[in-house]
Short mmCIF file of C-alpha atoms in Angstrom, two decimals:
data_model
loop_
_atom_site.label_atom_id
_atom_site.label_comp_id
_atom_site.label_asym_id
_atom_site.label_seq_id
_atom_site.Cartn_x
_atom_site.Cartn_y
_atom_site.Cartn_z
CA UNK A 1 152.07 66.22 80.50
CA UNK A 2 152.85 63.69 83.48
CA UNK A 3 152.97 66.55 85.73
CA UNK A 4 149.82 67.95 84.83
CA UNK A 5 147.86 64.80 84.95
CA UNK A 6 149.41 64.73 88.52
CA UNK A 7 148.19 68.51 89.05
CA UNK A 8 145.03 67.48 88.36
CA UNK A 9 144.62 64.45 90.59
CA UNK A 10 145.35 66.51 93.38
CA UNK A 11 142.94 68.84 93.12
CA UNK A 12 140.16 66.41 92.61
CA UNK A 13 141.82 64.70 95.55
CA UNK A 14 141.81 67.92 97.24
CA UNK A 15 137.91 68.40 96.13
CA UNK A 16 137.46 64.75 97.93
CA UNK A 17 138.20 66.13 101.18
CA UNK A 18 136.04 68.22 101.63
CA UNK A 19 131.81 67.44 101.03
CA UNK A 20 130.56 71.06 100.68
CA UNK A 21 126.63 72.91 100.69
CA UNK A 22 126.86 73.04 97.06
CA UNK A 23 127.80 68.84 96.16
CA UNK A 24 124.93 67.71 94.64
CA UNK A 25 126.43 64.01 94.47
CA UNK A 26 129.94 61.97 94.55
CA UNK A 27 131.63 60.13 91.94
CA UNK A 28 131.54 56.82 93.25
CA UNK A 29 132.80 54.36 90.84
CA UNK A 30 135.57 55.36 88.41
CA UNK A 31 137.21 53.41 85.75
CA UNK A 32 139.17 53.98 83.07
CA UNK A 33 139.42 57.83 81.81
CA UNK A 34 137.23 59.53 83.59
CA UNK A 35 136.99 64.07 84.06
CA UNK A 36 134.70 66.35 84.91
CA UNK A 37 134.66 70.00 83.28
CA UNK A 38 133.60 72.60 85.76
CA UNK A 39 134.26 75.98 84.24
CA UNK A 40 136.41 75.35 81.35
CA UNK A 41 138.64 72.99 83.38
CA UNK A 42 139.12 69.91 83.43
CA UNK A 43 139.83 67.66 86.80
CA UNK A 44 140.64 63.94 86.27
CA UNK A 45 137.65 61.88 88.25
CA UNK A 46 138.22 59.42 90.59
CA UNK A 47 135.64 57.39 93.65
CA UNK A 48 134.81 60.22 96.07
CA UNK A 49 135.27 63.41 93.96
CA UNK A 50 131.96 65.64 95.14
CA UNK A 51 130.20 66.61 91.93
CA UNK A 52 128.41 70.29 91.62
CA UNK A 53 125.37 71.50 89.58
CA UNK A 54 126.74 72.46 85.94
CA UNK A 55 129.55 70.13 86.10
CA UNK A 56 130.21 68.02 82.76
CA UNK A 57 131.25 64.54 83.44
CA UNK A 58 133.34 63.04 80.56
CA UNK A 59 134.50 59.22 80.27
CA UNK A 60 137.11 57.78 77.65
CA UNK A 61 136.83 54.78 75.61
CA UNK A 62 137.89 52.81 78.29
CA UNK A 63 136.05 54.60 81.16
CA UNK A 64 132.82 53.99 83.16
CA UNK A 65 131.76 55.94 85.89
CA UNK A 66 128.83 55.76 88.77
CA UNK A 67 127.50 58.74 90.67
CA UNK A 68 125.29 59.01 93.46
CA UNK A 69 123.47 61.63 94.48
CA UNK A 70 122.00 63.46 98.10
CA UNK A 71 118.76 62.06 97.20
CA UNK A 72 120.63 58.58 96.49
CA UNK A 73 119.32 58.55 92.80
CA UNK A 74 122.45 56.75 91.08
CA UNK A 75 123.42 57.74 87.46
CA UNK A 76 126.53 55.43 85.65
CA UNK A 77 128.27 56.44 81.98
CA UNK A 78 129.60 53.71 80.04
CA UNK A 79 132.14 54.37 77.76
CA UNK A 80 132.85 57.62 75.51
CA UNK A 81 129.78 59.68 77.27
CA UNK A 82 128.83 63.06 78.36
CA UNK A 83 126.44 64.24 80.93
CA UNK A 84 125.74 67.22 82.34
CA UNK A 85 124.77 67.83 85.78
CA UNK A 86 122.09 70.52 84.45
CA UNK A 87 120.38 71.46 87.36
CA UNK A 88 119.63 69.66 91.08
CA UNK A 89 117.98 70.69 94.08
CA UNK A 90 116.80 68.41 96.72
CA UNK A 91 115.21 69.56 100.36
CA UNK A 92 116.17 73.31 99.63
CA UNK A 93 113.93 75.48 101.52
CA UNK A 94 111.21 77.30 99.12
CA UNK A 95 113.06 75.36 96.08
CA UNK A 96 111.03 72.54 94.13
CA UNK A 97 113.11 69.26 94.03
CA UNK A 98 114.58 68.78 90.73
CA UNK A 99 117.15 66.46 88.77
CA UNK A 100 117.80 67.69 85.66
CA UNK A 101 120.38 65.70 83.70
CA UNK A 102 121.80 66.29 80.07
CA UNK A 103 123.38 62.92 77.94
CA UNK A 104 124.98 64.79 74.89
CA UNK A 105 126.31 61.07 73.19
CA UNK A 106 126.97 57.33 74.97
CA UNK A 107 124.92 55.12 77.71
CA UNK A 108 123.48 55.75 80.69
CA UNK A 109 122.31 53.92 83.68
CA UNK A 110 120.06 54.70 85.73
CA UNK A 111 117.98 54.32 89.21
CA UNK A 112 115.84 57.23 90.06
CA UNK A 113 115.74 57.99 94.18
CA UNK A 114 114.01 59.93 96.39
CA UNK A 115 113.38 63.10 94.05
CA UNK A 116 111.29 60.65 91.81
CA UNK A 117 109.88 58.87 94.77
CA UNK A 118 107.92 62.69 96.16
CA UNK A 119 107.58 63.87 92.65
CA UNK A 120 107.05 61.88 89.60
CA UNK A 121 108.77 63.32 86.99
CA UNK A 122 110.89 65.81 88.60
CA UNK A 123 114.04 63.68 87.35
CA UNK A 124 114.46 64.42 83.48
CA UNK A 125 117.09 63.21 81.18
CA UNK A 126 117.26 65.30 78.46
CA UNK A 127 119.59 64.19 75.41
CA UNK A 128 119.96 65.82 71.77
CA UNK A 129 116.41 64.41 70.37
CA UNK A 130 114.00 63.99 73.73
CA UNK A 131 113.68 64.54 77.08
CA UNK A 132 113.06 61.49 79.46
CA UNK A 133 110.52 62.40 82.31
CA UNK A 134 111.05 59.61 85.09
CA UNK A 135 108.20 58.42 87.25
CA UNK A 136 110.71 55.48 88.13
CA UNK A 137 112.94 52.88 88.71
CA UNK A 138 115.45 51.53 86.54
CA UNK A 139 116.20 52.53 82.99
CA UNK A 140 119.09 52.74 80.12
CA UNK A 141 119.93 55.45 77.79
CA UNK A 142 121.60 55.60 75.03
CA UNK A 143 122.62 58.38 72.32
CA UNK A 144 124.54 58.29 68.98
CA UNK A 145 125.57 61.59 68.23
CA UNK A 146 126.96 62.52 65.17
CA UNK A 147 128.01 66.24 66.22
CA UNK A 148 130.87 66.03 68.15
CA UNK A 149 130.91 67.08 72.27
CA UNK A 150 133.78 67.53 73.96
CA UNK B 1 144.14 41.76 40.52
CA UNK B 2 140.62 41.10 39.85
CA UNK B 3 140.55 42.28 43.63
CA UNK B 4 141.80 45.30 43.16
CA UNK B 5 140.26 46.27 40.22
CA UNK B 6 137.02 45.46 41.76
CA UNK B 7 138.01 47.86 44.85
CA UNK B 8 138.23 50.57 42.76
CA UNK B 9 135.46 50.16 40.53
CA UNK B 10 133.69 50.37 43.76
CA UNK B 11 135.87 53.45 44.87
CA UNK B 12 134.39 55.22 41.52
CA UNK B 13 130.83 54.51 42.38
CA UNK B 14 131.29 56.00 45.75
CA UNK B 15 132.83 59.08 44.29
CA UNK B 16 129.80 58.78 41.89
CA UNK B 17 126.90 57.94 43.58
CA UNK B 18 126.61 59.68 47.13
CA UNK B 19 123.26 58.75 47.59
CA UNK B 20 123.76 55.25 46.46
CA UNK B 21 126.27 54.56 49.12
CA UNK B 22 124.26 56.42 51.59
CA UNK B 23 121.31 53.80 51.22
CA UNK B 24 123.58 50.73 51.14
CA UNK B 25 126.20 51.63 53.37
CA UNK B 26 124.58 53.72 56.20
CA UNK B 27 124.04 51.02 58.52
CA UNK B 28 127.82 50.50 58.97
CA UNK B 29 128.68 53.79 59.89
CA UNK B 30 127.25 56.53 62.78
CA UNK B 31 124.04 57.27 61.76
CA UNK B 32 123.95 60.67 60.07
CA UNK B 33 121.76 62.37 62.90
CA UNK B 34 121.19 62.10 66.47
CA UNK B 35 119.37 58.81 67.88
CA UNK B 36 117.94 58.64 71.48
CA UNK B 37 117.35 54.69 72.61
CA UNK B 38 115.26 54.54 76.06
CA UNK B 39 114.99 51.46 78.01
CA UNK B 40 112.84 50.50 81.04
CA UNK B 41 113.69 47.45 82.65
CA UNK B 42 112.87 45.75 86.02
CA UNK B 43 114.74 47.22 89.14
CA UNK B 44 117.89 44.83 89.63
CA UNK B 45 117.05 45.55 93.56
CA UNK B 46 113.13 44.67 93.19
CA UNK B 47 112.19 43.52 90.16
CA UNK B 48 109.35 46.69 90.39
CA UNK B 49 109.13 47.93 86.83
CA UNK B 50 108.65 51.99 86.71
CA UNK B 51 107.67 54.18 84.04
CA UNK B 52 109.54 57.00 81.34
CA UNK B 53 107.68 59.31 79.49
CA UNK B 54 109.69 60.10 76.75
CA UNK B 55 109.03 63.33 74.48
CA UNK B 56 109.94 65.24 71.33
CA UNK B 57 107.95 68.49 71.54
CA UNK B 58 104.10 67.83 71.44
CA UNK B 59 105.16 63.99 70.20
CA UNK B 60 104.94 61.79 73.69
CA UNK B 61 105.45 57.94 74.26
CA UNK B 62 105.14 56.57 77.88
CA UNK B 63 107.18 52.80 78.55
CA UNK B 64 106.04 51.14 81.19
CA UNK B 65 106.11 47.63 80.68
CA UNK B 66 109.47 45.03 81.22
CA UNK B 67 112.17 46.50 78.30
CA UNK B 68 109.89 48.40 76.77
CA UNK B 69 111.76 50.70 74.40
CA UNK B 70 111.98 53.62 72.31
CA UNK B 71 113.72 55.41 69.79
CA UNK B 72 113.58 59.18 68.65
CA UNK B 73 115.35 61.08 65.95
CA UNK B 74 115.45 64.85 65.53
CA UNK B 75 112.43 64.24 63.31
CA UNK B 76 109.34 61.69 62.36
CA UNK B 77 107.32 59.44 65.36
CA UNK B 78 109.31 58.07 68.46
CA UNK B 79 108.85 54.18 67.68
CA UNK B 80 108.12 52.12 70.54
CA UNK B 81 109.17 48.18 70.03
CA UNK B 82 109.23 45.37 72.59
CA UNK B 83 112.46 43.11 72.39
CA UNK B 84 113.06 39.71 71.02
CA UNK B 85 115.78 37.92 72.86
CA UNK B 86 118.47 38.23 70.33
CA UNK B 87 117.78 42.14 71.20
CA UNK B 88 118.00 41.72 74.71
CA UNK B 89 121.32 40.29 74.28
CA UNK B 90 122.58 42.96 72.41
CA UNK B 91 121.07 45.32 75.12
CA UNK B 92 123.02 43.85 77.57
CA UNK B 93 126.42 43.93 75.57
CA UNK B 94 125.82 47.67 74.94
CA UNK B 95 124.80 48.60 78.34
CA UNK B 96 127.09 46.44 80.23
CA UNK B 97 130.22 49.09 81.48
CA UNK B 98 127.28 51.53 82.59
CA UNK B 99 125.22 48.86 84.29
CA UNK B 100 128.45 47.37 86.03
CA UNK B 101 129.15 51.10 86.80
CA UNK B 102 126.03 52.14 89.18
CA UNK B 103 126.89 52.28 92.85
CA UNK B 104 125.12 49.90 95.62
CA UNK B 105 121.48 51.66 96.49
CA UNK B 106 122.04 53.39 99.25
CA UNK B 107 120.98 51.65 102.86
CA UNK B 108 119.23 53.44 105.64
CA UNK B 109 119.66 52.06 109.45
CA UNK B 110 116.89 53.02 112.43
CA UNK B 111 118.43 53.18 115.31
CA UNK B 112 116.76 54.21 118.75
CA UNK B 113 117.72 56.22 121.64
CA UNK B 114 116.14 55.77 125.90
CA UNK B 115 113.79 58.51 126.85
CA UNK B 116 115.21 61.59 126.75
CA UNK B 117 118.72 60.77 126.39
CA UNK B 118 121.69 60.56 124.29
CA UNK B 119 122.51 56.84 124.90
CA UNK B 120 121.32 54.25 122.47
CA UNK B 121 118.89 51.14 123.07
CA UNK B 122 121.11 47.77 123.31
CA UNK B 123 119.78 46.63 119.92
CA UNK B 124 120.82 49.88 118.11
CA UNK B 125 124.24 49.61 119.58
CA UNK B 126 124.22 46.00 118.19
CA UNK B 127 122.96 47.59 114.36
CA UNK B 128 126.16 50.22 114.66
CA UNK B 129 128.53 46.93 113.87
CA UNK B 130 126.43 46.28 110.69
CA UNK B 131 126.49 49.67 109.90
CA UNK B 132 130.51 49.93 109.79
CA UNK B 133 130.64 46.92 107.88
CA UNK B 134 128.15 48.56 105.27
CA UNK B 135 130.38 51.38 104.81
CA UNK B 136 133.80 48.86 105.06
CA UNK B 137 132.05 47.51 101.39
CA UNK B 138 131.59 50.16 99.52
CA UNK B 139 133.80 52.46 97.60
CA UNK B 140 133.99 56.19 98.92
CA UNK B 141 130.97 55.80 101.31
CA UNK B 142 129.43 58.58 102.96
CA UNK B 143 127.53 58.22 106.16
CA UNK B 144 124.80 60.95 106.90
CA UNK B 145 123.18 60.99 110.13
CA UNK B 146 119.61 62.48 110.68
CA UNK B 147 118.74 62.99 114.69
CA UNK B 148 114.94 62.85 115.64
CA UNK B 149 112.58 63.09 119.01
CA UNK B 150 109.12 62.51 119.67
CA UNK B 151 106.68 65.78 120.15
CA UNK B 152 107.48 65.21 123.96
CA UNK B 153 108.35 68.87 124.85
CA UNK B 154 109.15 72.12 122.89
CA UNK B 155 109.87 71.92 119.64
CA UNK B 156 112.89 73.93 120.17
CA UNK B 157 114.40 71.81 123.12
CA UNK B 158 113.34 68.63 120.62
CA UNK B 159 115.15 70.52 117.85
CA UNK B 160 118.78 70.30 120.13
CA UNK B 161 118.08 67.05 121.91
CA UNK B 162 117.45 65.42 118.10
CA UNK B 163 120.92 67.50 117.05
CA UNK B 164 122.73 66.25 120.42
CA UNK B 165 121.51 62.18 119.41
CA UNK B 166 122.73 62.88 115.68
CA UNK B 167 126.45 64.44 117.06
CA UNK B 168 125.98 61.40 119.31
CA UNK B 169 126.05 59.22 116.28
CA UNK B 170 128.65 60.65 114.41
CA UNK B 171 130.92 60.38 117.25
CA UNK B 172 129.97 56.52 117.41
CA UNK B 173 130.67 55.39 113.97
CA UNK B 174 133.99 57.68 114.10
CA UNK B 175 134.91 55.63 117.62
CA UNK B 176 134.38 52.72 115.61
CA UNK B 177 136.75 53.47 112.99
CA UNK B 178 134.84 55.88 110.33
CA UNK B 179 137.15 58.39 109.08
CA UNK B 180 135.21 61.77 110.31
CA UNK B 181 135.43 63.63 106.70
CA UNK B 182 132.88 60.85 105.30
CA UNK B 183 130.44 61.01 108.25
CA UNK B 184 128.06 64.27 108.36
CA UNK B 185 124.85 65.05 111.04
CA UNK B 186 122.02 67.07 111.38
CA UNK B 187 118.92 67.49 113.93
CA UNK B 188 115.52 68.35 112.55
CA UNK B 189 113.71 67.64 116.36
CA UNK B 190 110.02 66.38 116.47
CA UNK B 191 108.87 68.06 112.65
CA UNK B 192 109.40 64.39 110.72
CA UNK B 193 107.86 62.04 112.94
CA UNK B 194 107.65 58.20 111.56
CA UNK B 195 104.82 57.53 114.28
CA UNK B 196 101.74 60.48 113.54
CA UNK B 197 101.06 61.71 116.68
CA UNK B 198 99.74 64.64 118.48
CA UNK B 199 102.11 66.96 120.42
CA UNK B 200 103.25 66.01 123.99
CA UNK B 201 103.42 62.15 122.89
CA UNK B 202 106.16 60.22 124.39
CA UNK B 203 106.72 57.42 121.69
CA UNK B 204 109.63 55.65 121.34
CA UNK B 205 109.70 55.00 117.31
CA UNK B 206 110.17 58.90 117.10
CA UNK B 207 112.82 59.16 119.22
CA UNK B 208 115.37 58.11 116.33
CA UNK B 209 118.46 58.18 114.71
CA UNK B 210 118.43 57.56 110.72
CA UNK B 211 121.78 56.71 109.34
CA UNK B 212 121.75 56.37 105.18
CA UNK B 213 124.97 54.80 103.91
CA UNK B 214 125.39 55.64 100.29
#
């Protein structure tokens, strides 16, 4: 068990070397338990892992974790949440700009960045009841979820 | 003994009365279904307060005002309320490991270069210091460094010169002790110019480095 938790904080320190074309943001802030889950796996979290579109970013009951991202929008998870990095694009040629983020249960902060600043609305939070269109700044989320997400 | 026997009197009407319990008891547990709680509140680097539009299907609700709020379930209206104090309190217990959580905004630096050249103006060498001591404060900082020229000349000699002042840069803040795996640079030459002007323009607020710290 020791060993694997090991295992895993070298690759994600290994991932923290390198910033490649596909990072969509870095894990700044980590506290507490905090993983991601990129393709069934899951790498323990900690300030500087690079985060990818379709990543799943998981924190414990004692976790909290902040993220920003290329277009400096900044995301944080309190406790026992889980967001999805649904879909991002920002300054890709022939691409619209989009930050598409999915709470499944626990709270959110959040400051929107450039994306929101050339296109109102472009961020969206979507979570199990709504979806959250953000023309700006500063904002807090919060869902109860009764169905359990890993 | 009266304790107990109370206990399980109430045990039986549990067993006995689902729906009782439900309507009594509810408010201690998770709810049942899914609840969505939205808050807007005033930047904590401005004060500006922005907007959500939150929506359920065709259902919409748009908060715009200082913690205005709103709360959606799978079905019925999203119900907007405005906070007493005693709420806001709460709001800030409950959102309190996120909010501590959110990294530092990130910070962009101008800094300017001498007429067609790589070398810096005295006052932007002077803004590199404050720039390393941005990125000493924060936890894993990344420095990206964009490299721009006026319309002075062809857009494809701009296009280098602007990638030569960015490579420039990046070798300055590594000199200066940033660890060259955090610090990236592109050129985009004279096609985002800060000062609007026509082509063949020598103007020295175009002729620039940005470097965002985030």
């Amino acid at each position: 068990m020791r060993r694997l938790t090991m295992g895993a904080l070298v690759l994600a320190a290994g991932f923290a070397q390198a910033a490649m074309a596909g990072d969509v943001g870095q894990i700044k802030n980590a506290k507490g338990g905090v993983f991601i889950v990129r393709g069934g796996q899951e790498i323990a979290a900690s300030a500087g892992t690079p985060l990818q579109q379709a990543d799943r970013v998981v924190t414990r009951a004692d976790g909290a974790a902040g993220i920003t991202f290329k277009d400096n929008s900044l995301l944080s998870l309190g406790p026992d949440s889980a967001l999805d990095i649904s879909h991002f694009s920002f300054d890709e040629k022939d691409q619209p700009d989009v930050l598409e983020a999915t709470l499944h249960r626990g709270t959110l902060s959040a400051v929107s960045g450039k994306i929101v600043a050339r296109t109102p609305e472009a961020m969206r939070i979507k979570t199990p009841t709504t979806v959250l269109g953000v023309r700006g700044t500063e904002f807090f989320v919060k869902v109860t979820n009764p169905d359990p997400v890993k | 003994m009266t304790r107990v026997g109370i206990s399980r009197e109430v045990i039986r009407a549990l067993a006995l009365w689902p729906a009782l319990f439900f309507i009594s008891g509810c408010c201690c547990f998770v709810p049942a279904e899914a609840e969505t709680v939205v808050i807007v509140v005033p930047s904590r680097h401005d004060g500006h307060v922005g907007a959500v539009v939150v929506s359920r299907g065709e259902r919409q609700q748009l908060l715009n005002t200082a913690y205005a709020t709103a709360r959606a379930t799978p079905k019925g209206a999203i119900r907007q309320t405005s906070l007493k104090p005693r709420q806001l309190e709460e709001l800030q217990k409950t959102f309190a490991a996120a909010s501590e959580a959110l990294p530092p905004k990130a910070q962009t630096y101008i800094l300017y270069f001498d007429l067609a050249s790589e070398n810096l103006t005295p006052e932007s060498s002077a803004t590199l210091d404050v720039i390393l001591a941005e990125v000493g404060k924060r936890s894993a900082a990344e420095i990206v460094v964009v490299g721009h020229s006026d319309s002075l000349g062809t857009p494809e000699a701009n296009l280098a010169l602007s990638q030569r002042r960015a490579e420039r840069m990046r070798e300055l803040v590594i000199e200066r002790g940033a660890a060259p795996r955090i610090v990236s640079a592109v050129g985009v030459g004279e096609r985002d110019l800060v000062v609007a002007t026509g082509d063949e323009v020598e103007e020295v607020r175009n002729r620039r480095v940005e470097v965002t710290i985030r």
